[in-house]
Amino acid sequence: MKRIAFVLAMLLVAVPALAQPMAVDKNYEAEKAAEISNAKLQLATQPGSAAVQELNEAEETLRRLKAAKLAEQRRKIAAELEMAITRLKIAASGSGAAR
C-alpha cells in the first residue's frame, strides 16, 4: 500500500513537469545524468536489486538525448527520459521496501 502511494505521488509530480516547456540543453542533460547517478548509487547499496533494466533504459535514453540534434526530437526524448528516470527512482526505492 505504501508503495502504491509512492508511485502515485511520483506520477503526480512527473506529469505536470512534462507538460511545461523545458529547455533541453547541456544543463538539463547534466541534471538528468546526476539523477541517474544518484539512483545508481542507491541501487548499489541494495544487494540483489531488480532495477537493472530501468537503470539501463534511463542510461540509454540519456545517450539518445545527447546524440539528438533537432529540438523537437530532443523534447520527445526528454519526455521519455523523465519517465525512465521516474521508473528508475520507483524501482530503486521499491527495492529497499521489498527487503
N, CA, C and O atoms as a printed pandas DataFrame, in Angstrom:
     atom_number atom_name residue_name chain_id  residue_number  x_coord  y_coord  z_coord
0              1         N          MET        A               1    0.822   -1.184    0.000
1              2        CA          MET        A               1    0.000    0.000    0.000
2              3         C          MET        A               1    0.868    1.250    0.000
3              4         O          MET        A               1    0.577    2.215   -0.707
4              5         N          LYS        A               2    1.946    1.229    0.804
5              6        CA          LYS        A               2    2.851    2.366    0.862
6              7         C          LYS        A               2    3.526    2.576   -0.499
7              8         O          LYS        A               2    3.750    3.711   -0.921
8              9         N          ARG        A               3    3.842    1.483   -1.170
9             10        CA          ARG        A               3    4.498    1.555   -2.478
10            11         C          ARG        A               3    3.555    2.175   -3.517
11            12         O          ARG        A               3    3.998    2.973   -4.344
12            13         N          ILE        A               4    2.287    1.829   -3.489
13            14        CA          ILE        A               4    1.305    2.389   -4.428
14            15         C          ILE        A               4    1.177    3.892   -4.205
15            16         O          ILE        A               4    1.102    4.660   -5.164
16            17         N          ALA        A               5    1.152    4.310   -2.952
17            18        CA          ALA        A               5    1.066    5.739   -2.649
18            19         C          ALA        A               5    2.292    6.469   -3.166
19            20         O          ALA        A               5    2.182    7.583   -3.679
20            21         N          PHE        A               6    3.455    5.852   -3.037
21            22        CA          PHE        A               6    4.688    6.470   -3.531
22            23         C          PHE        A               6    4.659    6.604   -5.044
23            24         O          PHE        A               6    5.030    7.647   -5.583
24            25         N          VAL        A               7    4.218    5.553   -5.738
25            26        CA          VAL        A               7    4.125    5.584   -7.199
26            27         C          VAL        A               7    3.175    6.689   -7.657
27            28         O          VAL        A               7    3.486    7.442   -8.580
28            29         N          LEU        A               8    2.038    6.780   -7.019
29            30        CA          LEU        A               8    1.077    7.830   -7.370
30            31         C          LEU        A               8    1.655    9.218   -7.117
31            32         O          LEU        A               8    1.451   10.130   -7.918
32            33         N          ALA        A               9    2.360    9.380   -6.027
33            34        CA          ALA        A               9    2.973   10.682   -5.727
34            35         C          ALA        A               9    4.017   11.043   -6.780
35            36         O          ALA        A               9    4.086   12.193   -7.215
36            37         N          MET        A              10    4.825   10.072   -7.190
37            38        CA          MET        A              10    5.841   10.331   -8.225
38            39         C          MET        A              10    5.179   10.713   -9.547
39            40         O          MET        A              10    5.652   11.616  -10.237
40            41         N          LEU        A              11    4.111   10.046   -9.896
41            42        CA          LEU        A              11    3.417   10.361  -11.143
42            43         C          LEU        A              11    2.767   11.739  -11.086
43            44         O          LEU        A              11    2.764   12.466  -12.079
44            45         N          LEU        A              12    2.221   12.097   -9.937
45            46        CA          LEU        A              12    1.616   13.416   -9.791
46            47         C          LEU        A              12    2.656   14.517   -9.950
47            48         O          LEU        A              12    2.342   15.599  -10.444
48            49         N          VAL        A              13    3.870   14.254   -9.541
49            50        CA          VAL        A              13    4.947   15.230   -9.699
50            51         C          VAL        A              13    5.461   15.232  -11.132
51            52         O          VAL        A              13    5.754   16.296  -11.678
52            53         N          ALA        A              14    5.576   14.070  -11.745
53            54        CA          ALA        A              14    6.187   13.964  -13.074
54            55         C          ALA        A              14    5.291   14.480  -14.189
55            56         O          ALA        A              14    5.782   15.129  -15.113
56            57         N          VAL        A              15    4.008   14.214  -14.132
57            58        CA          VAL        A              15    3.112   14.579  -15.236
58            59         C          VAL        A              15    3.043   16.085  -15.457
59            60         O          VAL        A              15    3.191   16.516  -16.601
60            61         N          PRO        A              16    2.827   16.920  -14.426
61            62        CA          PRO        A              16    2.824   18.372  -14.690
62            63         C          PRO        A              16    4.171   18.881  -15.188
63            64         O          PRO        A              16    4.227   19.812  -15.991
64            65         N          ALA        A              17    5.247   18.280  -14.719
65            66        CA          ALA        A              17    6.573   18.708  -15.166
66            67         C          ALA        A              17    6.749   18.447  -16.651
67            68         O          ALA        A              17    7.408   19.222  -17.345
68            69         N          LEU        A              18    6.170   17.369  -17.142
69            70        CA          LEU        A              18    6.274   17.053  -18.564
70            71         C          LEU        A              18    5.452   18.016  -19.416
71            72         O          LEU        A              18    5.794   18.255  -20.575
72            73         N          ALA        A              19    4.394   18.563  -18.873
73            74        CA          ALA        A              19    3.521   19.453  -19.629
74            75         C          ALA        A              19    4.126   20.847  -19.792
75            76         O          ALA        A              19    3.744   21.582  -20.703
76            77         N          GLN        A              20    5.052   21.213  -18.932
77            78        CA          GLN        A              20    5.665   22.530  -19.009
78            79         C          GLN        A              20    6.790   22.527  -20.037
79            80         O          GLN        A              20    7.534   21.553  -20.147
80            81         N          PRO        A              21    6.915   23.632  -20.798
81            82        CA          PRO        A              21    8.036   23.703  -21.734
82            83         C          PRO        A              21    9.352   23.723  -20.959
83            84         O          PRO        A              21    9.471   24.387  -19.930
84            85         N          MET        A              22   10.317   22.998  -21.460
85            86        CA          MET        A              22   11.593   22.934  -20.767
86            87         C          MET        A              22   12.724   23.166  -21.748
87            88         O          MET        A              22   12.619   22.851  -22.933
88            89         N          ALA        A              23   13.786   23.711  -21.241
89            90        CA          ALA        A              23   14.983   23.896  -22.047
90            91         C          ALA        A              23   15.766   22.592  -21.996
91            92         O          ALA        A              23   16.245   22.188  -20.936
92            93         N          VAL        A              24   15.893   21.947  -23.125
93            94        CA          VAL        A              24   16.623   20.685  -23.198
94            95         C          VAL        A              24   18.021   21.022  -23.722
95            96         O          VAL        A              24   18.322   20.890  -24.908
96            97         N          ASP        A              25   18.861   21.464  -22.776
97            98        CA          ASP        A              25   20.202   21.889  -23.130
98            99         C          ASP        A              25   21.224   21.059  -22.355
99           100         O          ASP        A              25   20.877   20.046  -21.748
100          101         N          LYS        A              26   22.469   21.489  -22.378
101          102        CA          LYS        A              26   23.537   20.741  -21.682
102          103         C          LYS        A              26   23.307   20.703  -20.176
103          104         O          LYS        A              26   23.635   19.711  -19.523
104          105         N          ASN        A              27   22.746   21.774  -19.620
105          106        CA          ASN        A              27   22.450   21.778  -18.184
106          107         C          ASN        A              27   21.399   20.729  -17.846
107          108         O          ASN        A              27   21.511   20.029  -16.840
108          109         N          TYR        A              28   20.389   20.624  -18.683
109          110        CA          TYR        A              28   19.341   19.614  -18.490
110          111         C          TYR        A              28   19.960   18.220  -18.535
111          112         O          TYR        A              28   19.666   17.376  -17.689
112          113         N          GLU        A              29   20.820   17.984  -19.527
113          114        CA          GLU        A              29   21.485   16.681  -19.649
114          115         C          GLU        A              29   22.298   16.369  -18.398
115          116         O          GLU        A              29   22.267   15.244  -17.901
116          117         N          ALA        A              30   23.025   17.364  -17.887
117          118        CA          ALA        A              30   23.845   17.156  -16.691
118          119         C          ALA        A              30   22.979   16.861  -15.472
119          120         O          ALA        A              30   23.325   16.019  -14.643
120          121         N          GLU        A              31   21.856   17.558  -15.371
121          122        CA          GLU        A              31   20.942   17.329  -14.251
122          123         C          GLU        A              31   20.393   15.907  -14.284
123          124         O          GLU        A              31   20.329   15.239  -13.251
124          125         N          LYS        A              32   19.999   15.447  -15.459
125          126        CA          LYS        A              32   19.436   14.098  -15.580
126          127         C          LYS        A              32   20.516   13.041  -15.363
127          128         O          LYS        A              32   20.242   11.991  -14.782
128          129         N          ALA        A              33   21.738   13.306  -15.820
129          130        CA          ALA        A              33   22.839   12.375  -15.567
130          131         C          ALA        A              33   23.090   12.252  -14.068
131          132         O          ALA        A              33   23.377   11.163  -13.571
132          133         N          ALA        A              34   22.981   13.366  -13.352
133          134        CA          ALA        A              34   23.167   13.338  -11.895
134          135         C          ALA        A              34   22.050   12.542  -11.219
135          136         O          ALA        A              34   22.307   11.798  -10.273
136          137         N          GLU        A              35   20.815   12.692  -11.695
137          138        CA          GLU        A              35   19.704   11.923  -11.126
138          139         C          GLU        A              35   19.919   10.427  -11.342
139          140         O          GLU        A              35   19.665    9.622  -10.446
140          141         N          ILE        A              36   20.386   10.059  -12.527
141          142        CA          ILE        A              36   20.647    8.647  -12.819
142          143         C          ILE        A              36   21.782    8.131  -11.928
143          144         O          ILE        A              36   21.698    7.027  -11.391
144          145         N          SER        A              37   22.837    8.928  -11.773
145          146        CA          SER        A              37   23.955    8.523  -10.915
146          147         C          SER        A              37   23.520    8.352   -9.470
147          148         O          SER        A              37   23.964    7.430   -8.786
148          149         N          ASN        A              38   22.658    9.234   -9.011
149          150        CA          ASN        A              38   22.138    9.141   -7.651
150          151         C          ASN        A              38   21.346    7.843   -7.468
151          152         O          ASN        A              38   21.511    7.145   -6.467
152          153         N          ALA        A              39   20.494    7.529   -8.429
153          154        CA          ALA        A              39   19.718    6.283   -8.355
154          155         C          ALA        A              39   20.647    5.069   -8.440
155          156         O          ALA        A              39   20.426    4.062   -7.767
156          157         N          LYS        A              40   21.689    5.173   -9.274
157          158        CA          LYS        A              40   22.648    4.070   -9.399
158          159         C          LYS        A              40   23.350    3.822   -8.063
159          160         O          LYS        A              40   23.551    2.675   -7.662
160          161         N          LEU        A              41   23.717    4.895   -7.385
161          162        CA          LEU        A              41   24.348    4.770   -6.076
162          163         C          LEU        A              41   23.386    4.124   -5.077
163          164         O          LEU        A              41   23.780    3.267   -4.286
164          165         N          GLN        A              42   22.139    4.539   -5.123
165          166        CA          GLN        A              42   21.130    3.956   -4.230
166          167         C          GLN        A              42   20.977    2.461   -4.517
167          168         O          GLN        A              42   20.849    1.661   -3.590
168          169         N          LEU        A              43   20.990    2.083   -5.795
169          170        CA          LEU        A              43   20.868    0.669   -6.149
170          171         C          LEU        A              43   22.093   -0.135   -5.720
171          172         O          LEU        A              43   21.976   -1.306   -5.360
172          173         N          ALA        A              44   23.253    0.489   -5.758
173          174        CA          ALA        A              44   24.487   -0.209   -5.390
174          175         C          ALA        A              44   24.496   -0.614   -3.922
175          176         O          ALA        A              44   25.187   -1.557   -3.536
176          177         N          THR        A              45   23.735    0.094   -3.116
177          178        CA          THR        A              45   23.679   -0.231   -1.689
178          179         C          THR        A              45   22.611   -1.271   -1.373
179          180         O          THR        A              45   22.429   -1.648   -0.216
180          181         N          GLN        A              46   21.909   -1.732   -2.400
181          182        CA          GLN        A              46   20.829   -2.696   -2.208
182          183         C          GLN        A              46   21.174   -3.989   -2.934
183          184         O          GLN        A              46   20.986   -4.089   -4.147
184          185         N          PRO        A              47   21.671   -4.968   -2.208
185          186        CA          PRO        A              47   22.046   -6.224   -2.856
186          187         C          PRO        A              47   20.846   -6.897   -3.516
187          188         O          PRO        A              47   19.748   -6.926   -2.961
188          189         N          GLY        A              48   21.076   -7.432   -4.700
189          190        CA          GLY        A              48   20.030   -8.170   -5.394
190          191         C          GLY        A              48   18.942   -7.293   -5.980
191          192         O          GLY        A              48   17.823   -7.763   -6.185
192          193         N          SER        A              49   19.233   -6.060   -6.249
193          194        CA          SER        A              49   18.222   -5.158   -6.799
194          195         C          SER        A              49   17.779   -5.634   -8.177
195          196         O          SER        A              49   18.591   -6.089   -8.983
196          197         N          ALA        A              50   16.484   -5.522   -8.431
197          198        CA          ALA        A              50   15.925   -5.939   -9.723
198          199         C          ALA        A              50   15.706   -4.750  -10.640
199          200         O          ALA        A              50   14.970   -4.864  -11.621
200          201         N          ALA        A              51   16.321   -3.616  -10.351
201          202        CA          ALA        A              51   16.082   -2.391  -11.118
202          203         C          ALA        A              51   17.110   -2.170  -12.231
203          204         O          ALA        A              51   17.201   -1.067  -12.771
204          205         N          VAL        A              52   17.869   -3.182  -12.574
205          206        CA          VAL        A              52   18.906   -3.038  -13.590
206          207         C          VAL        A              52   18.303   -2.662  -14.947
207          208         O          VAL        A              52   18.877   -1.851  -15.675
208          209         N          GLN        A              53   17.178   -3.230  -15.283
209          210        CA          GLN        A              53   16.530   -2.913  -16.562
210          211         C          GLN        A              53   16.153   -1.435  -16.621
211          212         O          GLN        A              53   16.358   -0.784  -17.646
212          213         N          GLU        A              54   15.609   -0.906  -15.539
213          214        CA          GLU        A              54   15.239    0.511  -15.507
214          215         C          GLU        A              54   16.472    1.405  -15.605
215          216         O          GLU        A              54   16.444    2.440  -16.272
216          217         N          LEU        A              55   17.554    1.001  -14.939
217          218        CA          LEU        A              55   18.800    1.753  -14.999
218          219         C          LEU        A              55   19.344    1.777  -16.422
219          220         O          LEU        A              55   19.735    2.829  -16.928
220          221         N          ASN        A              56   19.367    0.610  -17.065
221          222        CA          ASN        A              56   19.853    0.536  -18.449
222          223         C          ASN        A              56   19.004    1.382  -19.386
223          224         O          ASN        A              56   19.536    2.049  -20.273
224          225         N          GLU        A              57   17.691    1.361  -19.197
225          226        CA          GLU        A              57   16.796    2.145  -20.053
226          227         C          GLU        A              57   17.048    3.643  -19.876
227          228         O          GLU        A              57   17.096    4.385  -20.857
228          229         N          ALA        A              58   17.208    4.085  -18.634
229          230        CA          ALA        A              58   17.457    5.509  -18.379
230          231         C          ALA        A              58   18.790    5.941  -18.985
231          232         O          ALA        A              58   18.877    7.008  -19.593
232          233         N          GLU        A              59   19.814    5.130  -18.825
233          234        CA          GLU        A              59   21.122    5.477  -19.382
234          235         C          GLU        A              59   21.086    5.508  -20.908
235          236         O          GLU        A              59   21.678    6.395  -21.523
236          237         N          GLU        A              60   20.410    4.562  -21.514
237          238        CA          GLU        A              60   20.300    4.529  -22.980
238          239         C          GLU        A              60   19.507    5.730  -23.495
239          240         O          GLU        A              60   19.872    6.319  -24.513
240          241         N          THR        A              61   18.440    6.094  -22.811
241          242        CA          THR        A              61   17.642    7.247  -23.223
242          243         C          THR        A              61   18.465    8.529  -23.105
243          244         O          THR        A              61   18.361    9.405  -23.963
244          245         N          LEU        A              62   19.273    8.650  -22.069
245          246        CA          LEU        A              62   20.142    9.819  -21.924
246          247         C          LEU        A              62   21.157    9.873  -23.068
247          248         O          LEU        A              62   21.434   10.950  -23.596
248          249         N          ARG        A              63   21.704    8.737  -23.452
249          250        CA          ARG        A              63   22.641    8.702  -24.593
250          251         C          ARG        A              63   21.953    9.156  -25.873
251          252         O          ARG        A              63   22.526    9.905  -26.664
252          253         N          ARG        A              64   20.708    8.694  -26.073
253          254        CA          ARG        A              64   19.948    9.114  -27.262
254          255         C          ARG        A              64   19.693   10.615  -27.251
255          256         O          ARG        A              64   19.765   11.267  -28.293
256          257         N          LEU        A              65   19.395   11.162  -26.082
257          258        CA          LEU        A              65   19.164   12.599  -25.952
258          259         C          LEU        A              65   20.420   13.377  -26.320
259          260         O          LEU        A              65   20.349   14.368  -27.048
260          261         N          LYS        A              66   21.561   12.937  -25.823
261          262        CA          LYS        A              66   22.817   13.626  -26.114
262          263         C          LYS        A              66   23.163   13.572  -27.602
263          264         O          LYS        A              66   23.797   14.489  -28.124
264          265         N          ALA        A              67   22.751   12.510  -28.282
265          266        CA          ALA        A              67   23.052   12.357  -29.704
266          267         C          ALA        A              67   22.062   13.090  -30.607
267          268         O          ALA        A              67   22.380   13.382  -31.760
268          269         N          ALA        A              68   20.882   13.386  -30.103
269          270        CA          ALA        A              68   19.839   14.021  -30.923
270          271         C          ALA        A              68   20.213   15.475  -31.218
271          272         O          ALA        A              68   20.796   16.162  -30.379
272          273         N          LYS        A              69   19.869   15.928  -32.419
273          274        CA          LYS        A              69   20.211   17.286  -32.852
274          275         C          LYS        A              69   18.990   18.199  -32.951
275          276         O          LYS        A              69   19.063   19.359  -32.546
276          277         N          LEU        A              70   17.883   17.709  -33.474
277          278        CA          LEU        A              70   16.700   18.538  -33.688
278          279         C          LEU        A              70   15.973   18.811  -32.379
279          280         O          LEU        A              70   15.832   17.920  -31.540
280          281         N          ALA        A              71   15.509   20.055  -32.208
281          282        CA          ALA        A              71   14.865   20.471  -30.957
282          283         C          ALA        A              71   13.626   19.634  -30.648
283          284         O          ALA        A              71   13.433   19.214  -29.507
284          285         N          GLU        A              72   12.796   19.391  -31.642
285          286        CA          GLU        A              72   11.572   18.607  -31.419
286          287         C          GLU        A              72   11.918   17.178  -31.001
287          288         O          GLU        A              72   11.282   16.613  -30.111
288          289         N          GLN        A              73   12.920   16.604  -31.645
289          290        CA          GLN        A              73   13.361   15.255  -31.301
290          291         C          GLN        A              73   13.919   15.235  -29.870
291          292         O          GLN        A              73   13.659   14.293  -29.121
292          293         N          ARG        A              74   14.677   16.259  -29.489
293          294        CA          ARG        A              74   15.244   16.329  -28.145
294          295         C          ARG        A              74   14.136   16.448  -27.091
295          296         O          ARG        A              74   14.236   15.839  -26.026
296          297         N          ARG        A              75   13.081   17.225  -27.373
297          298        CA          ARG        A              75   11.970   17.348  -26.426
298          299         C          ARG        A              75   11.255   16.013  -26.248
299          300         O          ARG        A              75   10.883   15.644  -25.134
300          301         N          LYS        A              76   11.067   15.294  -27.345
301          302        CA          LYS        A              76   10.403   13.995  -27.268
302          303         C          LYS        A              76   11.236   13.016  -26.440
303          304         O          LYS        A              76   10.708   12.313  -25.579
304          305         N          ILE        A              77   12.527   12.979  -26.706
305          306        CA          ILE        A              77   13.400   12.071  -25.962
306          307         C          ILE        A              77   13.494   12.499  -24.499
307          308         O          ILE        A              77   13.591   11.653  -23.610
308          309         N          ALA        A              78   13.465   13.809  -24.245
309          310        CA          ALA        A              78   13.498   14.299  -22.861
310          311         C          ALA        A              78   12.272   13.817  -22.084
311          312         O          ALA        A              78   12.380   13.466  -20.909
312          313         N          ALA        A              79   11.114   13.801  -22.732
313          314        CA          ALA        A              79    9.906   13.289  -22.075
314          315         C          ALA        A              79   10.062   11.804  -21.754
315          316         O          ALA        A              79    9.662   11.350  -20.682
316          317         N          GLU        A              80   10.641   11.051  -22.684
317          318        CA          GLU        A              80   10.906    9.630  -22.440
318          319         C          GLU        A              80   11.882    9.466  -21.275
319          320         O          GLU        A              80   11.726    8.580  -20.434
320          321         N          LEU        A              81   12.891   10.339  -21.244
321          322        CA          LEU        A              81   13.893   10.270  -20.186
322          323         C          LEU        A              81   13.271   10.565  -18.824
323          324         O          LEU        A              81   13.597    9.898  -17.842
324          325         N          GLU        A              82   12.385   11.547  -18.752
325          326        CA          GLU        A              82   11.707   11.860  -17.494
326          327         C          GLU        A              82   10.975   10.627  -16.964
327          328         O          GLU        A              82   11.067   10.312  -15.778
328          329         N          MET        A              83   10.262    9.943  -17.825
329          330        CA          MET        A              83    9.519    8.760  -17.395
330          331         C          MET        A              83   10.462    7.618  -17.017
331          332         O          MET        A              83   10.211    6.900  -16.049
332          333         N          ALA        A              84   11.549    7.449  -17.782
333          334        CA          ALA        A              84   12.513    6.392  -17.460
334          335         C          ALA        A              84   13.150    6.641  -16.097
335          336         O          ALA        A              84   13.335    5.707  -15.317
336          337         N          ILE        A              85   13.484    7.895  -15.807
337          338        CA          ILE        A              85   14.080    8.224  -14.510
338          339         C          ILE        A              85   13.058    8.045  -13.392
339          340         O          ILE        A              85   13.404    7.584  -12.304
340          341         N          THR        A              86   11.817    8.401  -13.649
341          342        CA          THR        A              86   10.768    8.201  -12.641
342          343         C          THR        A              86   10.632    6.712  -12.313
343          344         O          THR        A              86   10.561    6.333  -11.144
344          345         N          ARG        A              87   10.595    5.873  -13.353
345          346        CA          ARG        A              87   10.510    4.422  -13.110
346          347         C          ARG        A              87   11.744    3.928  -12.362
347          348         O          ARG        A              87   11.635    3.074  -11.482
348          349         N          LEU        A              88   12.918    4.460  -12.708
349          350        CA          LEU        A              88   14.154    4.072  -12.030
350          351         C          LEU        A              88   14.098    4.438  -10.553
351          352         O          LEU        A              88   14.465    3.631   -9.699
352          353         N          LYS        A              89   13.645    5.639  -10.248
353          354        CA          LYS        A              89   13.537    6.066   -8.860
354          355         C          LYS        A              89   12.546    5.206   -8.077
355          356         O          LYS        A              89   12.785    4.867   -6.918
356          357         N          ILE        A              90   11.442    4.860   -8.715
357          358        CA          ILE        A              90   10.450    3.998   -8.065
358          359         C          ILE        A              90   11.060    2.627   -7.785
359          360         O          ILE        A              90   10.907    2.079   -6.693
360          361         N          ALA        A              91   11.749    2.082   -8.783
361          362        CA          ALA        A              91   12.363    0.766   -8.610
362          363         C          ALA        A              91   13.446    0.809   -7.533
363          364         O          ALA        A              91   13.564   -0.119   -6.733
364          365         N          ALA        A              92   14.231    1.879   -7.512
365          366        CA          ALA        A              92   15.310    1.988   -6.521
366          367         C          ALA        A              92   14.749    2.093   -5.105
367          368         O          ALA        A              92   15.278    1.482   -4.176
368          369         N          SER        A              93   13.694    2.856   -4.945
369          370        CA          SER        A              93   13.115    2.993   -3.614
370          371         C          SER        A              93   12.305    1.752   -3.247
371          372         O          SER        A              93   12.227    1.381   -2.076
372          373         N          GLY        A              94   11.703    1.114   -4.251
373          374        CA          GLY        A              94   10.912   -0.088   -4.012
374          375         C          GLY        A              94   11.758   -1.278   -3.646
375          376         O          GLY        A              94   11.299   -2.167   -2.929
376          377         N          SER        A              95   13.002   -1.315   -4.129
377          378        CA          SER        A              95   13.902   -2.435   -3.817
378          379         C          SER        A              95   14.208   -2.488   -2.331
379          380         O          SER        A              95   14.308   -3.563   -1.739
380          381         N          GLY        A              96   14.357   -1.306   -1.735
381          382        CA          GLY        A              96   14.626   -1.262   -0.294
382          383         C          GLY        A              96   13.415   -1.691    0.513
383          384         O          GLY        A              96   13.551   -2.303    1.572
384          385         N          ALA        A              97   12.226   -1.369    0.011
385          386        CA          ALA        A              97   10.993   -1.725    0.729
386          387         C          ALA        A              97   10.714   -3.224    0.664
387          388         O          ALA        A              97   10.049   -3.778    1.540
388          389         N          ALA        A              98   11.225   -3.874   -0.376
389          390        CA          ALA        A              98   10.945   -5.295   -0.558
390          391         C          ALA        A              98   11.777   -6.162    0.367
391          392         O          ALA        A              98   11.467   -7.341    0.537
392          393         N          ARG        A              99   12.819   -5.618    0.969
393          394        CA          ARG        A              99   13.699   -6.417    1.824
394          395         C          ARG        A              99   13.079   -6.826    3.069
395          396         O          ARG        A              99   13.710   -7.503    3.880
